[in-house]
Each structure stands twice: as C-alpha cells, then as structure tokens.
PDB file of C-alpha atoms in Angstrom:
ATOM      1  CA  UNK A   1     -17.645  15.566 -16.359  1.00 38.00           C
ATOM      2  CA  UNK A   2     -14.560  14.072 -18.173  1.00 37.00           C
ATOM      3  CA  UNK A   3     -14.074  13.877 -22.029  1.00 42.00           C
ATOM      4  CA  UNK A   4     -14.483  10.362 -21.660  1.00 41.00           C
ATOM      5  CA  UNK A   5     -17.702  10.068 -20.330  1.00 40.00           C
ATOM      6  CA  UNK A   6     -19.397  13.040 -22.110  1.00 47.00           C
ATOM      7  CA  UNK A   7     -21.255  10.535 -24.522  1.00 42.00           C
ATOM      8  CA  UNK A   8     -22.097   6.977 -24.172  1.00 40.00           C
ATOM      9  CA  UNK A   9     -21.078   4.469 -26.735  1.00 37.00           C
ATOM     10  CA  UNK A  10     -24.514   4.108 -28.202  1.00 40.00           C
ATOM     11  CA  UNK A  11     -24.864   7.515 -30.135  1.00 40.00           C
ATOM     12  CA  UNK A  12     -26.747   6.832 -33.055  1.00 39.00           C
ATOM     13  CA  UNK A  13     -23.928   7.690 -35.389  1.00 42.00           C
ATOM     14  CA  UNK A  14     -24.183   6.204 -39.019  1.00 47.00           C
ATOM     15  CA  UNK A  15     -19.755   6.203 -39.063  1.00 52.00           C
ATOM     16  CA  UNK A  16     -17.967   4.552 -36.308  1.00 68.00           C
ATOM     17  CA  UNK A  17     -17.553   8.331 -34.546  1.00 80.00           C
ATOM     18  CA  UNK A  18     -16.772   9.102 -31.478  1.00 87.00           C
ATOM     19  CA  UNK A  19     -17.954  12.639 -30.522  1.00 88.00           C
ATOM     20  CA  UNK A  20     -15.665  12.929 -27.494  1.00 88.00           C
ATOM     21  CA  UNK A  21     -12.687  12.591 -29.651  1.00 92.00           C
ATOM     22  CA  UNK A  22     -13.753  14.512 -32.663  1.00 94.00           C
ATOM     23  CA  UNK A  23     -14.425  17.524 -29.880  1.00 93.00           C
ATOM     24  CA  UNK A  24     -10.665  17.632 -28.934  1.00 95.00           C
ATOM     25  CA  UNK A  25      -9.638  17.189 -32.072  1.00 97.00           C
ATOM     26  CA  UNK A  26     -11.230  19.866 -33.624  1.00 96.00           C
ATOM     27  CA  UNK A  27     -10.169  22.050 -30.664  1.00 96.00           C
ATOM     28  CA  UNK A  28      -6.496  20.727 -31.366  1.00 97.00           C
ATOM     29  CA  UNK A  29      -6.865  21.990 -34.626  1.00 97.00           C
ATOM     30  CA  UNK A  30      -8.150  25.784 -33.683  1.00 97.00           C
ATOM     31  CA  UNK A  31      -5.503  25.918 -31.257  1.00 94.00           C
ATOM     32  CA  UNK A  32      -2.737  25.922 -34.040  1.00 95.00           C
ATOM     33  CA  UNK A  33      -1.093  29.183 -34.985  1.00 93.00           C
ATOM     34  CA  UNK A  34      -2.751  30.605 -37.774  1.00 93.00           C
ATOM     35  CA  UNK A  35      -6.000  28.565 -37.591  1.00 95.00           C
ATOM     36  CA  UNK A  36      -9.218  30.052 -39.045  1.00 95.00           C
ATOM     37  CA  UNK A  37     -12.213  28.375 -40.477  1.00 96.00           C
ATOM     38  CA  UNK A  38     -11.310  28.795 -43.968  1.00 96.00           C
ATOM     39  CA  UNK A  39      -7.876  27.380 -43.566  1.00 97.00           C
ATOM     40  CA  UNK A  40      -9.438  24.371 -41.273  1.00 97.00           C
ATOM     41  CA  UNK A  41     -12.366  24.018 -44.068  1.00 97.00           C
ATOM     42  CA  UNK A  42      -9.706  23.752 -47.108  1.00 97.00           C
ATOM     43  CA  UNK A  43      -8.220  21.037 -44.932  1.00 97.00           C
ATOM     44  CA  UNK A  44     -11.271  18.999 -45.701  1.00 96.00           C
ATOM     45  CA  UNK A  45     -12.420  20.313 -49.154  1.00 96.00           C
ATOM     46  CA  UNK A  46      -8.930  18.454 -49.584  1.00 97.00           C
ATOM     47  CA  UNK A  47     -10.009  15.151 -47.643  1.00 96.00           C
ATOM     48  CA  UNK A  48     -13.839  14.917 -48.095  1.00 92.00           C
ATOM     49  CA  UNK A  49     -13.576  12.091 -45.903  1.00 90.00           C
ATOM     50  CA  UNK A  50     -11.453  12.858 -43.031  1.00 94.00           C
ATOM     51  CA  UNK A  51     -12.536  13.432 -39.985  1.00 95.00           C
ATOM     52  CA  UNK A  52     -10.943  16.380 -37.529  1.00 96.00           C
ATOM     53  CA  UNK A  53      -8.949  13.340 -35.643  1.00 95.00           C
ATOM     54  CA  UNK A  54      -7.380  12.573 -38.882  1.00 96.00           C
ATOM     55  CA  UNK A  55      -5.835  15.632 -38.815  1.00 97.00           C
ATOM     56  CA  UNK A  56      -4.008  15.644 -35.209  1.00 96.00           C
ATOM     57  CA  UNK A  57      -1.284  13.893 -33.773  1.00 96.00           C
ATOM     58  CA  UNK A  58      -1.834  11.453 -30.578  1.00 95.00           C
ATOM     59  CA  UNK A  59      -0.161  14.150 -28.601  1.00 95.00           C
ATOM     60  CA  UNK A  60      -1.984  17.278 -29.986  1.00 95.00           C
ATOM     61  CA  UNK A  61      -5.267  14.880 -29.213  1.00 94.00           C
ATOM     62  CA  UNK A  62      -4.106  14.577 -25.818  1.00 93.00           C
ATOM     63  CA  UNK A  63      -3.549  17.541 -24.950  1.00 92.00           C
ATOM     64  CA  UNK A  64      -6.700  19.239 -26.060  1.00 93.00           C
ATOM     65  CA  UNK A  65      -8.428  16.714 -23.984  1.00 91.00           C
ATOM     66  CA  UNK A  66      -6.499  17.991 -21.066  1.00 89.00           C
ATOM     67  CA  UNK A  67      -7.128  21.426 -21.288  1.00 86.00           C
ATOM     68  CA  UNK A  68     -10.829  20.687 -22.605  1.00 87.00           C
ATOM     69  CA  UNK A  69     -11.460  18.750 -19.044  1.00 83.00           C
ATOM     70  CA  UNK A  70      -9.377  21.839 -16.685  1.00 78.00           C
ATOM     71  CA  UNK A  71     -11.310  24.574 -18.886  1.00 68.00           C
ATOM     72  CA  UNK A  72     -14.625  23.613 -19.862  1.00 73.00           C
ATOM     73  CA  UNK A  73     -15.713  20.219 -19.070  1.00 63.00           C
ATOM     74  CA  UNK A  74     -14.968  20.019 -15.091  1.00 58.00           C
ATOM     75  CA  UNK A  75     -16.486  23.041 -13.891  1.00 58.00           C
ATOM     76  CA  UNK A  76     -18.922  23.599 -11.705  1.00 51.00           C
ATOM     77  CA  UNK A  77     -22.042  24.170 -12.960  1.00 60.00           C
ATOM     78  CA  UNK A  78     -20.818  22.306 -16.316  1.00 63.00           C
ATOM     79  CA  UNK A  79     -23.193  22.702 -19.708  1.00 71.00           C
ATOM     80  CA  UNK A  80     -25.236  19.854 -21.034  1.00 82.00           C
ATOM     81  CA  UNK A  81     -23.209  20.171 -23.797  1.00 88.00           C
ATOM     82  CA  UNK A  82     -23.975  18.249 -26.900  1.00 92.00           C
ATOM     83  CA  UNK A  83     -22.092  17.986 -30.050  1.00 93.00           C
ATOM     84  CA  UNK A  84     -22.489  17.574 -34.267  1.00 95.00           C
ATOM     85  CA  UNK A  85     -19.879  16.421 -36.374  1.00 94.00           C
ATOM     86  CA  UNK A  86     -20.203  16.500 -40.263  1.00 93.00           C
ATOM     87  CA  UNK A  87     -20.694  12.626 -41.061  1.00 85.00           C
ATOM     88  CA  UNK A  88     -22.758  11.867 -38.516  1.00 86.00           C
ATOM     89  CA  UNK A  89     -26.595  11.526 -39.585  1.00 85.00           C
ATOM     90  CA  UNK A  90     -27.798  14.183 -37.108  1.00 91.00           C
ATOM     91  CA  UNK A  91     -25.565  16.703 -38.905  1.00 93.00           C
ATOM     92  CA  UNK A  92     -27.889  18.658 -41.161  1.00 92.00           C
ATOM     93  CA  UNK A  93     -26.617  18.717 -44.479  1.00 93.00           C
ATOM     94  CA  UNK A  94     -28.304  22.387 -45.149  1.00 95.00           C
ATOM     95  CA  UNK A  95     -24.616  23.692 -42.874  1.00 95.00           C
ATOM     96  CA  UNK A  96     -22.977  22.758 -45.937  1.00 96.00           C
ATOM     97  CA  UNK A  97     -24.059  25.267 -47.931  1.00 96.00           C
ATOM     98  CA  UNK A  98     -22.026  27.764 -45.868  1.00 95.00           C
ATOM     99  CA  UNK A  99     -18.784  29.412 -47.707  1.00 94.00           C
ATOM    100  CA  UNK A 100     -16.493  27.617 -45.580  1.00 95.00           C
ATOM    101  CA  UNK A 101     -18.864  25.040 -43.511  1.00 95.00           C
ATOM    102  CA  UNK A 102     -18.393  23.538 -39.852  1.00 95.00           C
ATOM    103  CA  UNK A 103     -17.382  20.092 -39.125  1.00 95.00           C
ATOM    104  CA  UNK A 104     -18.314  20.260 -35.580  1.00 95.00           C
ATOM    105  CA  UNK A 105     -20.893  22.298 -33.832  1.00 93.00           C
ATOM    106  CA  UNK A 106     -21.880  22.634 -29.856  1.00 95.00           C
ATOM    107  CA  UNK A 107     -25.673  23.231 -28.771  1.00 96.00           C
ATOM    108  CA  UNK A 108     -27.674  23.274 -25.516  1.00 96.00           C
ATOM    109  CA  UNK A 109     -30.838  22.046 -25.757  1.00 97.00           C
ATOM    110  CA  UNK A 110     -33.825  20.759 -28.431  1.00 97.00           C
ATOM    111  CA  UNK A 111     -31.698  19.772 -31.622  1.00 96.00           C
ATOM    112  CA  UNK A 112     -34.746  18.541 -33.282  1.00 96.00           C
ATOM    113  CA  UNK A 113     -34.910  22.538 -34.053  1.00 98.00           C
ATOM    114  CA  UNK A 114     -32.638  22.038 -36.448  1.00 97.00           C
ATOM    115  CA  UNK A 115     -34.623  20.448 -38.774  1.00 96.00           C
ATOM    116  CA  UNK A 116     -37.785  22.964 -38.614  1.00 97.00           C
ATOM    117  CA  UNK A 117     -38.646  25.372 -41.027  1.00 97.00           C
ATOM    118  CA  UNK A 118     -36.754  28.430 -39.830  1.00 98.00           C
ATOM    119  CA  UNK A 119     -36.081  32.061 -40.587  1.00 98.00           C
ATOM    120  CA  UNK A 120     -33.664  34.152 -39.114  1.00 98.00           C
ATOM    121  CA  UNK A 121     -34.315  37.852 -37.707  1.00 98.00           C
ATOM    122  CA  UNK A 122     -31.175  39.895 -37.768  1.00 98.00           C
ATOM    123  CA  UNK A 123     -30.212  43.500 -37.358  1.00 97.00           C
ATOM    124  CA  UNK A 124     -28.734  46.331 -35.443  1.00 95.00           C
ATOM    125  CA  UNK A 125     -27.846  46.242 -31.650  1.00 95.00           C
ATOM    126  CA  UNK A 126     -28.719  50.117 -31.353  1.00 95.00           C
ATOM    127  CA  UNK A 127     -31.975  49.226 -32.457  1.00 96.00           C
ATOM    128  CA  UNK A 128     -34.587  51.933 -32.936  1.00 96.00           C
ATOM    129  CA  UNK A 129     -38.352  51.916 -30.829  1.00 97.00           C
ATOM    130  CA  UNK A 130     -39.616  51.242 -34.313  1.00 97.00           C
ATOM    131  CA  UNK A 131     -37.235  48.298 -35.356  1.00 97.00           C
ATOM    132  CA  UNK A 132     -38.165  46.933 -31.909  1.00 98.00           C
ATOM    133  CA  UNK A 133     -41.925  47.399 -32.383  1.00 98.00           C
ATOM    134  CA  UNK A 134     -41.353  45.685 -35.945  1.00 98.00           C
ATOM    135  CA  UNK A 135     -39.075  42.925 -34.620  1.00 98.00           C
ATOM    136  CA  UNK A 136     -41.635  41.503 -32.071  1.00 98.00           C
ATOM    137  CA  UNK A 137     -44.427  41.631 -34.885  1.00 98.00           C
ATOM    138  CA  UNK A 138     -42.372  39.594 -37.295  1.00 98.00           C
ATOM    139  CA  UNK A 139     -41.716  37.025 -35.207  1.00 98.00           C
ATOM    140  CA  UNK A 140     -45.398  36.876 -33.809  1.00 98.00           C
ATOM    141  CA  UNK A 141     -46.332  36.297 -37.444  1.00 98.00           C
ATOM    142  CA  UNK A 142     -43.433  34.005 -38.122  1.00 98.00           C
ATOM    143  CA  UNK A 143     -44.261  31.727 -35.208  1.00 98.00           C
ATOM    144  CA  UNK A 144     -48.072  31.788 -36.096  1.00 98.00           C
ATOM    145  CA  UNK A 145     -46.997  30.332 -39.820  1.00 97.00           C
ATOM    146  CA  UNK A 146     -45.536  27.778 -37.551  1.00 97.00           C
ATOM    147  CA  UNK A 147     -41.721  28.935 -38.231  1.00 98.00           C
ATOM    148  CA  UNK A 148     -39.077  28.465 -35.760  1.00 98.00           C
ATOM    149  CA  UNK A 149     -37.566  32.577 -35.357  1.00 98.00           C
ATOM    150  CA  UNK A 150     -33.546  32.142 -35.444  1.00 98.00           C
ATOM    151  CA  UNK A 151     -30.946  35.077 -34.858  1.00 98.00           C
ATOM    152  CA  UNK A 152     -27.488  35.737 -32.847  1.00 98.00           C
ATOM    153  CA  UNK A 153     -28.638  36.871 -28.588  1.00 98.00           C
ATOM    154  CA  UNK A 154     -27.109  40.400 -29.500  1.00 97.00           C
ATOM    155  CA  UNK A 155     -28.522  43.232 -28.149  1.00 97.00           C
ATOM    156  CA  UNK A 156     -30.988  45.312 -30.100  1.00 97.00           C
ATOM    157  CA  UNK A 157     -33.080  43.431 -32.882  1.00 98.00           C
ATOM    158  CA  UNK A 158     -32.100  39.840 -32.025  1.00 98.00           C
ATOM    159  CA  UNK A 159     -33.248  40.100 -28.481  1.00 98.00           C
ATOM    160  CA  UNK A 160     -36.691  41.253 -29.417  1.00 98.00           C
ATOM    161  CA  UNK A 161     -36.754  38.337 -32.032  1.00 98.00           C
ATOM    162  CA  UNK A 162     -35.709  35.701 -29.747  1.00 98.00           C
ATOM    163  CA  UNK A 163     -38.362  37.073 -26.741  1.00 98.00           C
ATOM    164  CA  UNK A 164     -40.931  37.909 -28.739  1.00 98.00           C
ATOM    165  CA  UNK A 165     -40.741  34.118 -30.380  1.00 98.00           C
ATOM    166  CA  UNK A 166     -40.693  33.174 -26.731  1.00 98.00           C
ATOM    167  CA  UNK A 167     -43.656  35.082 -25.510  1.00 98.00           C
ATOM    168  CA  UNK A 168     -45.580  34.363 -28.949  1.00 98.00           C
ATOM    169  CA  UNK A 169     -45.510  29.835 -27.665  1.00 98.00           C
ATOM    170  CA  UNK A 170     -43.256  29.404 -30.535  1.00 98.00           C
ATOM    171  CA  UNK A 171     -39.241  27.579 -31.051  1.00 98.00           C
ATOM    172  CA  UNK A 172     -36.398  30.160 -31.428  1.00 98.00           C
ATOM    173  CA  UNK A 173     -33.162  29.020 -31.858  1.00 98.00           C
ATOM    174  CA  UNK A 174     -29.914  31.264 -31.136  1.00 98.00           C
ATOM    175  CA  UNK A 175     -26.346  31.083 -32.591  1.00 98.00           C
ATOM    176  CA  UNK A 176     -23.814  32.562 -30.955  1.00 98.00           C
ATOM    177  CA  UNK A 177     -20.483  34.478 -31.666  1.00 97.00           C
ATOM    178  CA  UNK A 178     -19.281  32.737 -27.901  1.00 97.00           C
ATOM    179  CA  UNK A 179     -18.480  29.387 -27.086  1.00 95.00           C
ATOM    180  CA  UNK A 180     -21.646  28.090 -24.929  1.00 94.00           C
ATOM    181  CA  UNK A 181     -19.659  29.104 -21.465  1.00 91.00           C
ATOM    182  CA  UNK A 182     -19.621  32.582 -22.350  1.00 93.00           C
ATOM    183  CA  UNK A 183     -22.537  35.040 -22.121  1.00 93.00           C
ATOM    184  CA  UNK A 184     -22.879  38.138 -24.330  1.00 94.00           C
ATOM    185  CA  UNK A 185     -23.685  39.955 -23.573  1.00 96.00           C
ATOM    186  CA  UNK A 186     -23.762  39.813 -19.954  1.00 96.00           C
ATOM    187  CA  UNK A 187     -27.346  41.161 -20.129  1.00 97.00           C
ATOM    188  CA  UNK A 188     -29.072  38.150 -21.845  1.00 98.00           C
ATOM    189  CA  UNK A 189     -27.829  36.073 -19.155  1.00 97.00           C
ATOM    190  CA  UNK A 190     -30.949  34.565 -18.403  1.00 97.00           C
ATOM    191  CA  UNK A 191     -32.322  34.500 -22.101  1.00 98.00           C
ATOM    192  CA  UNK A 192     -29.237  32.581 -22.772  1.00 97.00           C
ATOM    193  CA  UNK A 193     -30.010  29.970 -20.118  1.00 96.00           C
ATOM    194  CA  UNK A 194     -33.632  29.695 -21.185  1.00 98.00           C
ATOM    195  CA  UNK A 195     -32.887  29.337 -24.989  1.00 98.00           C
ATOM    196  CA  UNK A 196     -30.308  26.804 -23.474  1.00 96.00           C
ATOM    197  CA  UNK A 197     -32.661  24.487 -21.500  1.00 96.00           C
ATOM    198  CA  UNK A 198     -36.392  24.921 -23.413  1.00 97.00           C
ATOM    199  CA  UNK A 199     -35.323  25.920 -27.017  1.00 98.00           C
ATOM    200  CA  UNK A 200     -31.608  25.844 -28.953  1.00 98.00           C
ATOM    201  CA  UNK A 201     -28.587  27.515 -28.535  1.00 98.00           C
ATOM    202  CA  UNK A 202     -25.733  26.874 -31.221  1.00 98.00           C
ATOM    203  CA  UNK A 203     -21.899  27.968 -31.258  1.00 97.00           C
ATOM    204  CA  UNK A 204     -19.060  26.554 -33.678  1.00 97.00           C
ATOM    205  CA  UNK A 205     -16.544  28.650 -31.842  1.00 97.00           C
ATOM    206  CA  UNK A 206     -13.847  26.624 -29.877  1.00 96.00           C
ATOM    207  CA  UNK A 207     -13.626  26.592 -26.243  1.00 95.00           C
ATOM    208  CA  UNK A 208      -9.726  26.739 -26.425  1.00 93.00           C
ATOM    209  CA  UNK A 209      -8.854  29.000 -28.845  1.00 95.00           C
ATOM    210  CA  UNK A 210     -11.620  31.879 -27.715  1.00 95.00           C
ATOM    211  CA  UNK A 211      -9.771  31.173 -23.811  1.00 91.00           C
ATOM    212  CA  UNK A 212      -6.358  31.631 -25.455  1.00 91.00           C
ATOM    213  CA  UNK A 213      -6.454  34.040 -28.082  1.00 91.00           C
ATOM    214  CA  UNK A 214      -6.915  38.396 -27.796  1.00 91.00           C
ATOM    215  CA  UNK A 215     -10.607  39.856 -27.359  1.00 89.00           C
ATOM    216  CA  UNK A 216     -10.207  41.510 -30.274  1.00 90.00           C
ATOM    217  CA  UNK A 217      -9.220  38.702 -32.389  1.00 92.00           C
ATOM    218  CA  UNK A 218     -12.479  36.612 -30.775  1.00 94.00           C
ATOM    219  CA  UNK A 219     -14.329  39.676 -32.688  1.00 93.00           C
ATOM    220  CA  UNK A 220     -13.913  37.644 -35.472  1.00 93.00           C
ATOM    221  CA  UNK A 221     -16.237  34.825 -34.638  1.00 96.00           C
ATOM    222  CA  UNK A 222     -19.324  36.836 -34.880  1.00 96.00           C
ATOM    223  CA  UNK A 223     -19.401  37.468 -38.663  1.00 94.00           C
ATOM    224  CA  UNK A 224     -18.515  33.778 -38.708  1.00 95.00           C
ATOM    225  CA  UNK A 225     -21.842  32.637 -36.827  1.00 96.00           C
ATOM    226  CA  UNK A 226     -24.000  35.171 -39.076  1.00 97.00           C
ATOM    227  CA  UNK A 227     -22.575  33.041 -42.264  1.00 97.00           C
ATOM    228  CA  UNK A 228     -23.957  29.916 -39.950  1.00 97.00           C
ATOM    229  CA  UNK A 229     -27.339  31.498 -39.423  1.00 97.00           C
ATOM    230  CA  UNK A 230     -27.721  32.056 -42.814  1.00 98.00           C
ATOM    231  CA  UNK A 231     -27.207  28.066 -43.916  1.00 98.00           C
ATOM    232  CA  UNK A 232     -29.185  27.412 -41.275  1.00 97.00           C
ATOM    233  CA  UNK A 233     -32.705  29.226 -42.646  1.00 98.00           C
ATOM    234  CA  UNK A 234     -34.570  29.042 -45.384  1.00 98.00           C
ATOM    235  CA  UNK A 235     -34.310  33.351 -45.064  1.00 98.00           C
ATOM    236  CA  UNK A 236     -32.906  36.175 -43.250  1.00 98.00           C
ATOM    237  CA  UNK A 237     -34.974  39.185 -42.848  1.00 98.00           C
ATOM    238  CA  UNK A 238     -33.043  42.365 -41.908  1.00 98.00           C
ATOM    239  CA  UNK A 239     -34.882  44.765 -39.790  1.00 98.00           C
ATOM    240  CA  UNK A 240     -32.311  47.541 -39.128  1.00 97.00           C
ATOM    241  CA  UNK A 241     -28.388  47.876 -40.118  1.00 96.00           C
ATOM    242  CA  UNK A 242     -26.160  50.376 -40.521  1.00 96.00           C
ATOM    243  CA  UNK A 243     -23.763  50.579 -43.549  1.00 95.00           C
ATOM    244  CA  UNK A 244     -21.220  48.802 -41.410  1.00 94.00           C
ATOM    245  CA  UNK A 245     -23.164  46.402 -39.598  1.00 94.00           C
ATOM    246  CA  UNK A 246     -21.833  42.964 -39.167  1.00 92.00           C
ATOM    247  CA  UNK A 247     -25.811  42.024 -40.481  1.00 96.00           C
ATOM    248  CA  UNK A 248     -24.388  42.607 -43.872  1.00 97.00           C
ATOM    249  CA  UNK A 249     -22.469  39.700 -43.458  1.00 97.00           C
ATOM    250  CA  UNK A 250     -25.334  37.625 -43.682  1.00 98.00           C
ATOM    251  CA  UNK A 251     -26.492  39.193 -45.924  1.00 98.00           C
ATOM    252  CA  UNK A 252     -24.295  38.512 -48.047  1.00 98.00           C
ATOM    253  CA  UNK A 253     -24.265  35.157 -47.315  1.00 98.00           C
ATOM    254  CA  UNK A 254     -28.196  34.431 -47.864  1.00 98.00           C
ATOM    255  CA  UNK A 255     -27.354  35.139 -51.121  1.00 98.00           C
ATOM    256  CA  UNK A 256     -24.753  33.268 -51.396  1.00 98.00           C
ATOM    257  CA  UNK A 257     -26.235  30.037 -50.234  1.00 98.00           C
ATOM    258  CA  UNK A 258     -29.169  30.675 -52.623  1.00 97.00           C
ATOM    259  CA  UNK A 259     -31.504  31.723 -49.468  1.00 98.00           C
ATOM    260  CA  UNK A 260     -34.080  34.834 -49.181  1.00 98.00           C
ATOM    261  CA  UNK A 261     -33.250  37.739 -48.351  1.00 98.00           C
ATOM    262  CA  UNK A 262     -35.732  39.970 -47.222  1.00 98.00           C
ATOM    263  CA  UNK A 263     -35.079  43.822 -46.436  1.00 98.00           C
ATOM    264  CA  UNK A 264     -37.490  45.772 -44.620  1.00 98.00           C
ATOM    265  CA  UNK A 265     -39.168  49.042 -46.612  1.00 98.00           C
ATOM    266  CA  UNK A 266     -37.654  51.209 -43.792  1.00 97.00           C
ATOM    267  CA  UNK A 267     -34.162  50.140 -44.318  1.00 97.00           C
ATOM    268  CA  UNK A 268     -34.486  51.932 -47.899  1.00 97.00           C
ATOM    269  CA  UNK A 269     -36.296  54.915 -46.396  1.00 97.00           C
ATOM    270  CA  UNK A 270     -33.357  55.656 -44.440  1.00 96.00           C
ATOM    271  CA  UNK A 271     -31.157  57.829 -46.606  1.00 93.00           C
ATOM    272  CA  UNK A 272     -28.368  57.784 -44.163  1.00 95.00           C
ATOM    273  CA  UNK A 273     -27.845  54.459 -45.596  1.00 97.00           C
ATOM    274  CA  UNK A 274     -27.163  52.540 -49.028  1.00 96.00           C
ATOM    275  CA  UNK A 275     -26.723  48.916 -48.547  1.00 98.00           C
ATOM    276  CA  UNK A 276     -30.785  47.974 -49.234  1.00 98.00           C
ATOM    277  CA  UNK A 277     -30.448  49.375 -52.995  1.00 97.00           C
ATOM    278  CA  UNK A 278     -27.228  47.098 -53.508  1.00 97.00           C
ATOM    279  CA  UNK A 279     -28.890  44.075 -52.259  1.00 98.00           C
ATOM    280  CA  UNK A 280     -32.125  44.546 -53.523  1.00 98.00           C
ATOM    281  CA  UNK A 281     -29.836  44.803 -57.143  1.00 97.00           C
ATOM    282  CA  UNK A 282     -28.601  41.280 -56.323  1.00 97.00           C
ATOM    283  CA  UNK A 283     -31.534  39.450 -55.624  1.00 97.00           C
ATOM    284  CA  UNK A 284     -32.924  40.703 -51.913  1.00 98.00           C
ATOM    285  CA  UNK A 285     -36.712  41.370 -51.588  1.00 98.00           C
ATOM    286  CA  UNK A 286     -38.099  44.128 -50.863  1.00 98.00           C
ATOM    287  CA  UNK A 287     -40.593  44.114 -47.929  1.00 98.00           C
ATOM    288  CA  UNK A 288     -43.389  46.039 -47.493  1.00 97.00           C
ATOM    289  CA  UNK A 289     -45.848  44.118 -45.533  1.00 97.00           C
ATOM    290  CA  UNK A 290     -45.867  40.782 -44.242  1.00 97.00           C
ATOM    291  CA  UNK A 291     -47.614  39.324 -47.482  1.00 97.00           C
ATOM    292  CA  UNK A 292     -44.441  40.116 -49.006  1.00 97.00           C
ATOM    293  CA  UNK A 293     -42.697  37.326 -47.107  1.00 97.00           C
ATOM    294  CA  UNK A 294     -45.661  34.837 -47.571  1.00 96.00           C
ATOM    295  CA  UNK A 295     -45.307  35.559 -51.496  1.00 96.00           C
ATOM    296  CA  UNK A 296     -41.685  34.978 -51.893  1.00 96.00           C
ATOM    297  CA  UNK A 297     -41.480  31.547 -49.608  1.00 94.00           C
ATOM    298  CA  UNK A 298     -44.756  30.634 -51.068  1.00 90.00           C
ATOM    299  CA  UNK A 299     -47.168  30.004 -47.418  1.00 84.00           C
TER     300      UNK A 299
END
C-alpha cells in the first residue's frame, strides 16, 4: 500500500482534508528534535485552525512519506490502518478535553466505538487473583449496562478487562502505548489482532519517531495514551495500582477532564499504599459495590 492510495478521495470529511497527507505530516512533525505532544499541541493552541501540513515544509512532507511507505505502509502483512484528524467530523470532539489533545489518531477496526458510552478499566500489570477475579466482574456488569469496557492491552488488569468484555458479547476498545505495528506485549499478540479486526484498537503514537528514537524514551508514550483513555470515557475505574503506577496518570487526568473516577474499596484497604485517600480528597468515588458506579453515572 502507498501513501497515496491509503484513502480514496471520497472520505466524508467536512474540510477539504486529505488524511494521507495529514498522516506524514504529523509524522514530519514527531520526527523533529525535541518533539513531544505538548510542544506539538502548543503549536496549535497557537493556530486553532491549522492543520499538521501547515506546519511542514514540502520537503519535510516528502520525506515522511518516504519513510512512512519503506517502514510501515509497504509491508507485508500491512494494517488496515485508518486515520482521525482533528477537523474532520469523525473526530470526536470529547479527545479535546485531554491536557494536551491529539490532532491525529490511528485505529484498526469498528470506529463507530468511539461514540458509545464507554468506561475505562485500568490498573496494575502484577495484578493480584483478586483484582483479576474483580476485573472480569466489572466488565461483565459494564457490558450488561450496555457499556463499551476501554483500557491499554497491558498485562495484568487490562487484559482481564478487555477478555472478559470479549467473552461477556460486549465492545471493548484498546489504546495503546505502541504504534498499531507493534505488539506489547508480545503475549497479547492475538488479543491485539482480535481487538484489531472485531472491536477497536487506538494509538496516537507515531510510526517514525517510536522506529527512530531509544526504548526508553518510547516509555514515554504510555502515560500519554492513559491521558487519551481518560478523554475518551465517561469514567475510569481503578482496580489495583501501586503508589507508582503509571494508572495514576489517568487518574489524574479523569479529574482533570471533569470525568469519574472510581477507586475500588480494596485499593484503600491496602495500607501499603496512599494514593486512594488523595484522590478520593479530590473528587474520586469511592467504590464499594457495583451500585456505587450505577449511583454516580446515574443508570
């Protein structure tokens, strides 16, 4: 597949976009030194009305297209890649209440999971038997009050969300810390694919820069996509988390964006720990059954 041909010309866009170009551009812009989403989000708090082609030479343009087709685009095997851009009408306007929001987005499969009521289920990767035995129950309940369950394909907590959703007949959507060619971990391999073809997998991190750029440095896209999730949901639920966990990033963000944010009683009876008592301070819910959650949102 070539950039060219990657979407026809009759995309129902409401501006005269062209997704193609927008892609390389945006990757032209990640694969300047210093690039990070706040400093590419400031570029457009600036110019409301730009679009990420605006901000790149011909040549820069150019060459992202050239290294898009030789790294992601022409191999075998190639995604069904589809892409957002902020403008466009398909681009939910719920993104924006992120600290430092997206202009472009990738996904694999059902879009029209964007727009469904959705919660996200988030949490450690060392999970406990308990938080995995609590995971799978929330999102059996979720998906039987007809929500779609949302969280990140790590290990631990969000792989019993995503399966249980799965196994429950309901819609589970994942976002990623990886561009979509990646798997992580290698594990989920074929949870990845099947979110990818019968549900929705979402990543805002570039194909480029995560191919150029240090391991550890790419570490940094995974608090990004929790700030995503967040916007994404009308609430995050937190089953387990350490006192470093990246889940504390979304956290943090729920609240933030003026979502729910619901904390699990056991997460307070852990005295190993003291995040719950500073969140619940700030406006988190404190969840003791499952009525708890139908209170708060109201169902």
């Amino acid at each position: 597949m070539s950039i060219g041909s990657l979407f026809g010309t009759d995309s129902p866009f409401d501006r005269a976009i062209s997704p193609a170009e927008e892609m390389a551009a945006y990757e032209a812009l990640w694969i300047r030194d210093g690039a990070t989403f706040k400093r590419i989000a400031d570029k457009f708090r600036q110019h409301p009305d730009f679009l990420p082609s605006d901000f790149v030479s011909e040549k820069e343009l150019e060459t992202a297209k050239s290294f898009l087709n030789e790294a992601v685009l022409s191999q075998p095997n190639g995604l069904n890649l589809g892409i957002r851009i902020n403008g466009s009408f398909e681009y939910p306007q719920k993104l924006r209440d992120a600290k430092n929001p997206i202009e472009v987005f990738y996904f694999c499969g059902n879009w029209d999971l964007v727009f469904s009521k959705a919660i996200a289920i988030v949490g450690a990767r060392k999970v406990s038997e308990d938080g995995v035995r609590r995971t799978k129950k929330l999102a059996k309940m979720l998906v039987a009050e007809g929500y779609t369950v949302v969280s990140g394909l790590a290990e631990g907590v969000d792989t019993a969300a995503h399966t249980a959703a799965i196994e429950s007949g309901g819609n589970t959507i994942a976002v990623i810390g990886t561009p979509l060619n990646h798997i992580y971990p290698r594990k989920n391999k074929d949870l990845q694919d099947l979110i990818s073809k019968e549900h929705l997998l979402i990543s805002q991190v570039p194909f480029l820069k995560y191919k150029q750029q240090d391991y550890r440095a790419n570490r940094n896209f995974f608090p990004e996509r929790n700030v995503t999730m967040s916007a994404l949901t009308e609430a995050t639920i937190i089953v387990e988390a350490s006192d470093t966990s990246g889940t504390l990033y979304q956290a943090r963000a729920a609240l933030a964006q003026g979502r729910k944010l619901f904390i699990l009683e056991s997460c307070f009876n852990n005295k190993k720990i003291t995040w719950p008592e500073r969140f619940e301070k700030k406006g988190a819910h404190r969840v003791k059954t499952f009525e708890d959650i139908k209170r708060a949102l109201k169902i």
